[in-house]
Amino acid sequence: MAALEIVNLTKRFSQRLAPAIDTVSLRVEAGEMVALIGASGSGKSTLLRHISGFAVADAGSIKALGRVVQQDGRLMPDIRKQRADIGFVFQQFNLVGRSTLLTNILAGHLGRTPSWRAILHRFNADEIQSAFNALEEVGLLPFCYQRASTLSGGQQQRAAIARTLVQQAKLVLADEPIASLDPESSRRVMDLLKQLNQDRGLTVVVSLHQVEFALRYCPRVVALKAGKIVFDGPSALATAALIDDVYRSEHHSHGAAGLDAPAAETPQTRTEIIPDPVH
Ligand code: ADP
Ligand code: MG
């Protein structure tokens, strides 16, 4: 079964501007772990927000876990039910800082990010047990009664992942979850996403600015450039030249970017991103 089916999705924020998402079609099978890469402004966050039904496209369709999220510019009316099966992990930590870690994790039972409703909600023994289990799984049990705001960035991201476990999400969308983390914390967060993918069979779509992490952790890479998919395939086939091109728009104007643009000198860092085989 496909966990995600996107067909000809197009989104323009303004008629004067190029589309942020330009006829994107993408199919992700259940159990895959896919990296979404691309320069800043290439459309990664916009695409993830459309998948989660937080934004509506101009055209095209998205199905997640077999159910339509949006079609031809309309969100499906049962979108809240849909979202309950989709877990989100964002770049900016989305925990309620003044609440304890445990309360934040319990909010996963409500299928949404924590709010005053989550905090007032009464949870039963099973729900509380599953929150403790999730905290143990991500290595945060000792911190369960600490305020979320006192946790490090890496711990907060692992907490966000624990919440998707409690939520029993089948599809996890992570938007640059390691962008604000140091390398060691980044590795732990990515290890955890990979573990959930391999051990629990969760489908993971993770946008990453850091190509090395994408290639190391994800067997499949989808590269966006100016809202278009310019590469979709095994990470072992994502060559340094391709990746250089994907990120070239960061250094050149939009118009100059493209495979036939004059070859730029390959920066030293690019030679370090030859992929390790995943698995
Ligand atoms: P990425 O996450 O890859 O950095 P984004 O999805 O944030 O890229 O942005 C893609 C493009 O859409 C950019 O040109 C950005 O300026 C534009 N964009 C994103 N959100 C909005 C918005 N709410 N209004 C107008 N333009 C937007
Ligand atoms: Mg983004």
CSV table of C-alpha atoms and ligand atoms in Angstrom, one decimal:
chain,number,residue,atom,x,y,z
A,1,MET,CA,0.0,0.0,0.0
A,2,ALA,CA,1.2,3.5,-0.7
A,3,ALA,CA,1.6,5.6,2.5
A,4,LEU,CA,1.6,8.7,0.4
A,5,GLU,CA,0.3,9.5,-3.1
A,6,ILE,CA,0.8,13.0,-4.5
A,7,VAL,CA,-0.4,13.7,-8.0
A,8,ASN,CA,0.4,16.9,-9.9
A,9,LEU,CA,0.4,19.1,-6.8
A,10,THR,CA,0.8,22.8,-7.6
A,11,LYS,CA,0.8,25.7,-5.2
A,12,ARG,CA,1.3,29.4,-6.0
A,13,PHE,CA,1.5,31.9,-3.2
A,14,SER,CA,1.1,34.7,-5.7
A,15,GLN,CA,0.4,34.9,-9.4
A,16,ARG,CA,3.5,37.2,-9.8
A,17,LEU,CA,5.8,34.5,-8.4
A,18,ALA,CA,6.9,31.1,-9.6
A,19,PRO,CA,4.9,28.3,-8.0
A,20,ALA,CA,6.3,27.2,-4.6
A,21,ILE,CA,5.2,23.6,-5.6
A,22,ASP,CA,5.2,22.9,-9.2
A,23,THR,CA,3.3,19.8,-10.5
A,24,VAL,CA,4.9,17.5,-7.9
A,25,SER,CA,4.0,13.8,-8.1
A,26,LEU,CA,5.3,11.4,-5.5
A,27,ARG,CA,4.5,8.0,-4.3
A,28,VAL,CA,5.9,6.6,-1.0
A,29,GLU,CA,5.2,3.0,-0.1
A,30,ALA,CA,4.4,2.0,3.5
A,31,GLY,CA,7.5,1.3,5.5
A,32,GLU,CA,9.8,3.6,3.4
A,33,MET,CA,12.2,6.2,4.9
A,34,VAL,CA,12.5,9.0,2.5
A,35,ALA,CA,14.7,12.2,2.7
A,36,LEU,CA,13.4,15.4,1.2
A,37,ILE,CA,16.3,17.5,0.3
A,38,GLY,CA,16.7,20.9,-1.4
A,39,ALA,CA,18.1,24.4,-0.9
A,40,SER,CA,16.4,26.8,1.4
A,41,GLY,CA,13.2,28.0,-0.4
A,42,SER,CA,12.9,24.9,-2.6
A,43,GLY,CA,9.5,24.0,-1.2
A,44,LYS,CA,10.2,21.3,1.4
A,45,SER,CA,8.2,22.8,4.2
A,46,THR,CA,5.4,23.8,1.9
A,47,LEU,CA,5.1,20.3,0.6
A,48,LEU,CA,5.0,18.8,4.1
A,49,ARG,CA,2.4,21.3,5.2
A,50,HIS,CA,0.2,20.3,2.3
A,51,ILE,CA,0.6,16.6,3.1
A,52,SER,CA,-0.5,17.3,6.7
A,53,GLY,CA,-3.5,19.3,5.5
A,54,PHE,CA,-2.3,22.6,7.0
A,55,ALA,CA,-2.2,24.2,3.6
A,56,VAL,CA,-4.3,23.8,0.5
A,57,ALA,CA,-2.9,23.6,-3.0
A,58,ASP,CA,-4.2,25.2,-6.2
A,59,ALA,CA,-4.4,21.9,-8.1
A,60,GLY,CA,-3.6,18.2,-7.7
A,61,SER,CA,-4.3,15.7,-5.0
A,62,ILE,CA,-2.7,14.1,-1.9
A,63,LYS,CA,-3.7,10.8,-0.4
A,64,ALA,CA,-2.1,9.8,2.9
A,65,LEU,CA,-2.5,6.2,4.3
A,66,GLY,CA,-5.1,5.5,1.6
A,67,ARG,CA,-7.3,8.5,2.4
A,68,VAL,CA,-7.7,11.7,0.5
A,69,VAL,CA,-6.2,14.7,2.3
A,70,GLN,CA,-6.9,17.3,-0.4
A,71,GLN,CA,-8.0,17.3,-4.0
A,72,ASP,CA,-8.4,20.1,-6.6
A,73,GLY,CA,-7.8,22.8,-4.1
A,74,ARG,CA,-10.2,21.4,-1.4
A,75,LEU,CA,-9.3,19.9,1.9
A,76,MET,CA,-11.4,16.9,2.9
A,77,PRO,CA,-13.9,17.5,5.6
A,78,ASP,CA,-12.6,14.7,7.8
A,79,ILE,CA,-9.1,16.1,7.9
A,80,ARG,CA,-8.9,16.0,11.7
A,81,LYS,CA,-9.4,12.3,11.7
A,82,GLN,CA,-6.7,12.0,9.0
A,83,ARG,CA,-4.2,14.0,11.0
A,84,ALA,CA,-4.6,11.6,13.9
A,85,ASP,CA,-2.6,9.0,12.0
A,86,ILE,CA,0.1,11.4,10.9
A,87,GLY,CA,2.8,12.5,13.3
A,88,PHE,CA,4.7,15.7,12.9
A,89,VAL,CA,8.1,16.8,14.1
A,90,PHE,CA,9.1,20.3,13.3
A,91,GLN,CA,12.3,22.2,13.2
A,92,GLN,CA,11.2,24.6,15.9
A,93,PHE,CA,10.4,22.5,18.9
A,94,ASN,CA,6.7,22.3,19.3
A,95,LEU,CA,6.3,21.4,23.0
A,96,VAL,CA,4.5,23.4,25.6
A,97,GLY,CA,7.5,24.6,27.6
A,98,ARG,CA,5.9,25.2,30.9
A,99,SER,CA,4.3,21.7,31.0
A,100,THR,CA,6.1,18.6,32.0
A,101,LEU,CA,7.6,16.3,29.5
A,102,LEU,CA,5.0,13.7,30.5
A,103,THR,CA,2.1,16.1,29.8
A,104,ASN,CA,3.5,16.9,26.4
A,105,ILE,CA,3.7,13.3,25.5
A,106,LEU,CA,0.2,12.5,26.8
A,107,ALA,CA,-1.0,15.1,24.3
A,108,GLY,CA,-0.2,12.5,21.7
A,109,HIS,CA,-3.4,10.7,22.7
A,110,LEU,CA,-5.4,13.7,21.5
A,111,GLY,CA,-3.8,13.4,18.1
A,112,ARG,CA,-2.6,16.9,18.0
A,113,THR,CA,0.0,19.3,19.4
A,114,PRO,CA,-0.5,20.1,23.1
A,115,SER,CA,-2.8,22.9,24.1
A,116,TRP,CA,-4.7,23.8,27.2
A,117,ARG,CA,-7.2,21.1,26.3
A,118,ALA,CA,-4.4,18.5,26.5
A,119,ILE,CA,-3.3,19.8,29.8
A,120,LEU,CA,-6.8,19.7,31.3
A,121,HIS,CA,-7.7,16.3,29.7
A,122,ARG,CA,-7.7,13.4,32.1
A,123,PHE,CA,-5.9,10.3,30.9
A,124,ASN,CA,-6.5,6.8,31.9
A,125,ALA,CA,-3.9,4.3,33.2
A,126,ASP,CA,-3.3,2.7,29.8
A,127,GLU,CA,-2.7,6.1,28.2
A,128,ILE,CA,-0.3,7.1,30.9
A,129,GLN,CA,1.5,3.7,30.6
A,130,SER,CA,1.9,4.2,26.9
A,131,ALA,CA,3.4,7.6,27.5
A,132,PHE,CA,5.9,6.2,29.9
A,133,ASN,CA,6.7,3.4,27.4
A,134,ALA,CA,7.3,6.0,24.6
A,135,LEU,CA,9.5,8.1,26.9
A,136,GLU,CA,11.6,5.0,27.7
A,137,GLU,CA,11.9,4.1,24.0
A,138,VAL,CA,13.4,7.5,23.2
A,139,GLY,CA,15.6,7.5,26.3
A,140,LEU,CA,13.8,10.3,28.1
A,141,LEU,CA,12.2,8.5,31.0
A,142,PRO,CA,14.4,10.1,33.7
A,143,PHE,CA,13.2,13.5,32.5
A,144,CYS,CA,9.5,12.8,32.6
A,145,TYR,CA,8.6,15.3,35.3
A,146,GLN,CA,10.8,18.1,34.1
A,147,ARG,CA,9.4,21.1,32.3
A,148,ALA,CA,9.8,20.7,28.6
A,149,SER,CA,11.5,24.1,28.4
A,150,THR,CA,14.4,22.8,30.5
A,151,LEU,CA,15.2,20.1,28.0
A,152,SER,CA,17.9,20.4,25.4
A,153,GLY,CA,17.0,20.8,21.7
A,154,GLY,CA,17.9,17.2,20.9
A,155,GLN,CA,15.8,16.0,23.9
A,156,GLN,CA,12.9,18.1,22.8
A,157,GLN,CA,13.0,16.6,19.3
A,158,ARG,CA,13.1,13.1,20.7
A,159,ALA,CA,10.1,14.0,22.9
A,160,ALA,CA,8.3,15.2,19.7
A,161,ILE,CA,9.0,11.7,18.3
A,162,ALA,CA,7.8,10.0,21.5
A,163,ARG,CA,4.5,11.9,21.0
A,164,THR,CA,4.1,10.5,17.6
A,165,LEU,CA,4.5,7.0,19.1
A,166,VAL,CA,1.8,7.7,21.7
A,167,GLN,CA,-0.3,9.0,18.9
A,168,GLN,CA,0.3,5.7,17.1
A,169,ALA,CA,1.0,7.6,13.9
A,170,LYS,CA,1.6,5.4,10.9
A,171,LEU,CA,3.2,8.2,8.9
A,172,VAL,CA,5.7,10.6,10.4
A,173,LEU,CA,6.5,13.9,8.7
A,174,ALA,CA,9.6,15.6,10.1
A,175,ASP,CA,10.5,19.0,8.8
A,176,GLU,CA,14.2,19.7,9.3
A,177,PRO,CA,14.1,18.1,12.7
A,178,ILE,CA,17.9,18.4,13.2
A,179,ALA,CA,18.4,21.9,11.7
A,180,SER,CA,19.0,23.5,15.1
A,181,LEU,CA,20.9,20.6,16.7
A,182,ASP,CA,24.6,19.8,17.2
A,183,PRO,CA,26.0,16.8,15.3
A,184,GLU,CA,25.8,14.4,18.2
A,185,SER,CA,22.1,15.3,19.0
A,186,SER,CA,21.4,15.2,15.2
A,187,ARG,CA,22.7,11.7,15.1
A,188,ARG,CA,20.6,10.5,18.0
A,189,VAL,CA,17.4,12.0,16.5
A,190,MET,CA,18.1,10.4,13.1
A,191,ASP,CA,19.0,7.1,14.8
A,192,LEU,CA,15.7,7.2,16.5
A,193,LEU,CA,13.7,8.0,13.3
A,194,LYS,CA,15.5,5.1,11.6
A,195,GLN,CA,14.8,2.8,14.5
A,196,LEU,CA,11.0,3.6,14.3
A,197,ASN,CA,11.1,3.0,10.6
A,198,GLN,CA,12.9,-0.3,10.8
A,199,ASP,CA,11.5,-1.8,14.1
A,200,ARG,CA,7.9,-0.4,13.9
A,201,GLY,CA,7.6,-0.1,10.2
A,202,LEU,CA,6.6,3.5,10.4
A,203,THR,CA,6.8,5.4,7.1
A,204,VAL,CA,9.0,8.4,7.5
A,205,VAL,CA,9.4,11.5,5.3
A,206,VAL,CA,12.0,13.8,6.7
A,207,SER,CA,13.2,17.0,5.1
A,208,LEU,CA,16.9,17.7,5.7
A,209,HIS,CA,19.1,20.5,4.8
A,210,GLN,CA,22.1,18.4,5.6
A,211,VAL,CA,22.7,16.1,2.7
A,212,GLU,CA,25.2,13.9,4.5
A,213,PHE,CA,22.4,12.9,6.9
A,214,ALA,CA,19.9,12.3,4.1
A,215,LEU,CA,22.3,10.0,2.3
A,216,ARG,CA,23.4,8.1,5.4
A,217,TYR,CA,20.0,7.5,6.9
A,218,CYS,CA,17.5,7.3,4.1
A,219,PRO,CA,17.6,4.7,1.3
A,220,ARG,CA,15.6,7.0,-0.9
A,221,VAL,CA,16.2,10.7,-1.6
A,222,VAL,CA,13.8,13.1,-3.2
A,223,ALA,CA,15.4,16.4,-4.2
A,224,LEU,CA,13.4,19.6,-4.7
A,225,LYS,CA,14.5,22.6,-6.6
A,226,ALA,CA,12.3,25.6,-7.1
A,227,GLY,CA,9.3,23.5,-6.3
A,228,LYS,CA,10.0,20.7,-8.7
A,229,ILE,CA,11.3,17.2,-8.1
A,230,VAL,CA,14.7,17.1,-9.8
A,231,PHE,CA,15.8,13.7,-8.4
A,232,ASP,CA,13.9,10.8,-6.9
A,233,GLY,CA,15.8,7.6,-6.4
A,234,PRO,CA,18.1,5.5,-4.3
A,235,SER,CA,20.5,7.6,-2.2
A,236,ALA,CA,23.4,5.6,-3.6
A,237,LEU,CA,22.6,7.1,-7.0
A,238,ALA,CA,22.5,10.7,-5.7
A,239,THR,CA,25.8,11.8,-7.1
A,240,ALA,CA,27.9,14.7,-5.8
A,241,ALA,CA,27.2,16.5,-9.1
A,242,LEU,CA,23.5,16.2,-8.8
A,243,ILE,CA,23.5,17.4,-5.2
A,244,ASP,CA,25.8,20.2,-6.2
A,245,ASP,CA,23.2,21.2,-8.7
A,246,VAL,CA,20.3,20.9,-6.3
A,247,TYR,CA,22.0,23.4,-3.9
A,248,ARG,CA,23.4,25.6,-6.6
A,249,SER,CA,20.4,28.0,-6.4
A,250,GLU,CA,21.7,29.0,-2.9
A,251,HIS,CA,24.7,30.5,-4.5
A,252,HIS,CA,23.3,31.7,-7.8
A,253,SER,CA,20.1,33.5,-8.8
A,254,HIS,CA,17.2,31.3,-9.8
A,255,GLY,CA,17.7,32.0,-13.5
A,256,ALA,CA,21.3,30.8,-13.5
A,257,ALA,CA,20.5,27.5,-11.7
A,258,GLY,CA,20.2,24.4,-13.8
A,259,LEU,CA,22.1,21.4,-15.0
A,260,ASP,CA,23.4,23.2,-18.1
A,261,ALA,CA,24.7,26.2,-16.1
A,262,PRO,CA,28.4,26.5,-16.2
A,263,ALA,CA,30.1,23.9,-14.0
A,264,ALA,CA,31.0,25.4,-10.7
A,265,GLU,CA,34.1,24.3,-8.9
A,266,THR,CA,33.1,21.4,-6.6
A,267,PRO,CA,33.6,22.6,-3.1
A,268,GLN,CA,35.6,20.4,-0.8
A,269,THR,CA,32.6,19.5,1.4
A,270,ARG,CA,30.8,17.9,-1.5
A,271,THR,CA,33.4,15.2,-1.8
A,272,GLU,CA,32.5,14.0,1.7
A,273,ILE,CA,28.9,13.2,0.8
A,274,ILE,CA,29.5,10.0,-1.2
A,275,PRO,CA,26.8,7.8,0.4
A,276,ASP,CA,27.5,5.0,2.8
A,277,PRO,CA,25.2,2.2,1.8
A,278,VAL,CA,22.2,2.2,4.1
A,279,HIS,CA,21.0,-1.0,5.9
B,1,ADP,P1,12.0,25.2,2.2
B,1,ADP,O1,11.2,24.6,3.3
B,1,ADP,O2,12.5,24.2,1.2
B,1,ADP,O3,13.1,26.2,2.7
B,1,ADP,P2,9.5,26.7,1.8
B,1,ADP,O4,8.6,25.6,1.5
B,1,ADP,O5,9.5,27.3,3.1
B,1,ADP,O6,11.0,26.1,1.4
B,1,ADP,O7,9.3,27.8,0.7
B,1,ADP,C1,9.1,27.6,-0.7
B,1,ADP,C2,8.8,28.9,-1.4
B,1,ADP,O8,7.5,29.3,-1.0
B,1,ADP,C3,9.7,30.0,-1.0
B,1,ADP,O9,9.9,30.8,-2.2
B,1,ADP,C4,9.0,30.8,0.0
B,1,ADP,O10,9.3,32.1,0.0
B,1,ADP,C5,7.5,30.6,-0.5
B,1,ADP,N1,6.6,30.6,0.6
B,1,ADP,C6,6.5,29.7,1.6
B,1,ADP,N2,5.4,30.0,2.4
B,1,ADP,C7,4.9,31.1,2.0
B,1,ADP,C8,3.8,31.9,2.4
B,1,ADP,N3,3.0,31.6,3.4
B,1,ADP,N4,3.5,33.0,1.6
B,1,ADP,C9,4.2,33.3,0.5
B,1,ADP,N5,5.3,32.6,0.1
B,1,ADP,C10,5.6,31.5,0.8
B,2,MG,MG,11.6,24.7,5.4
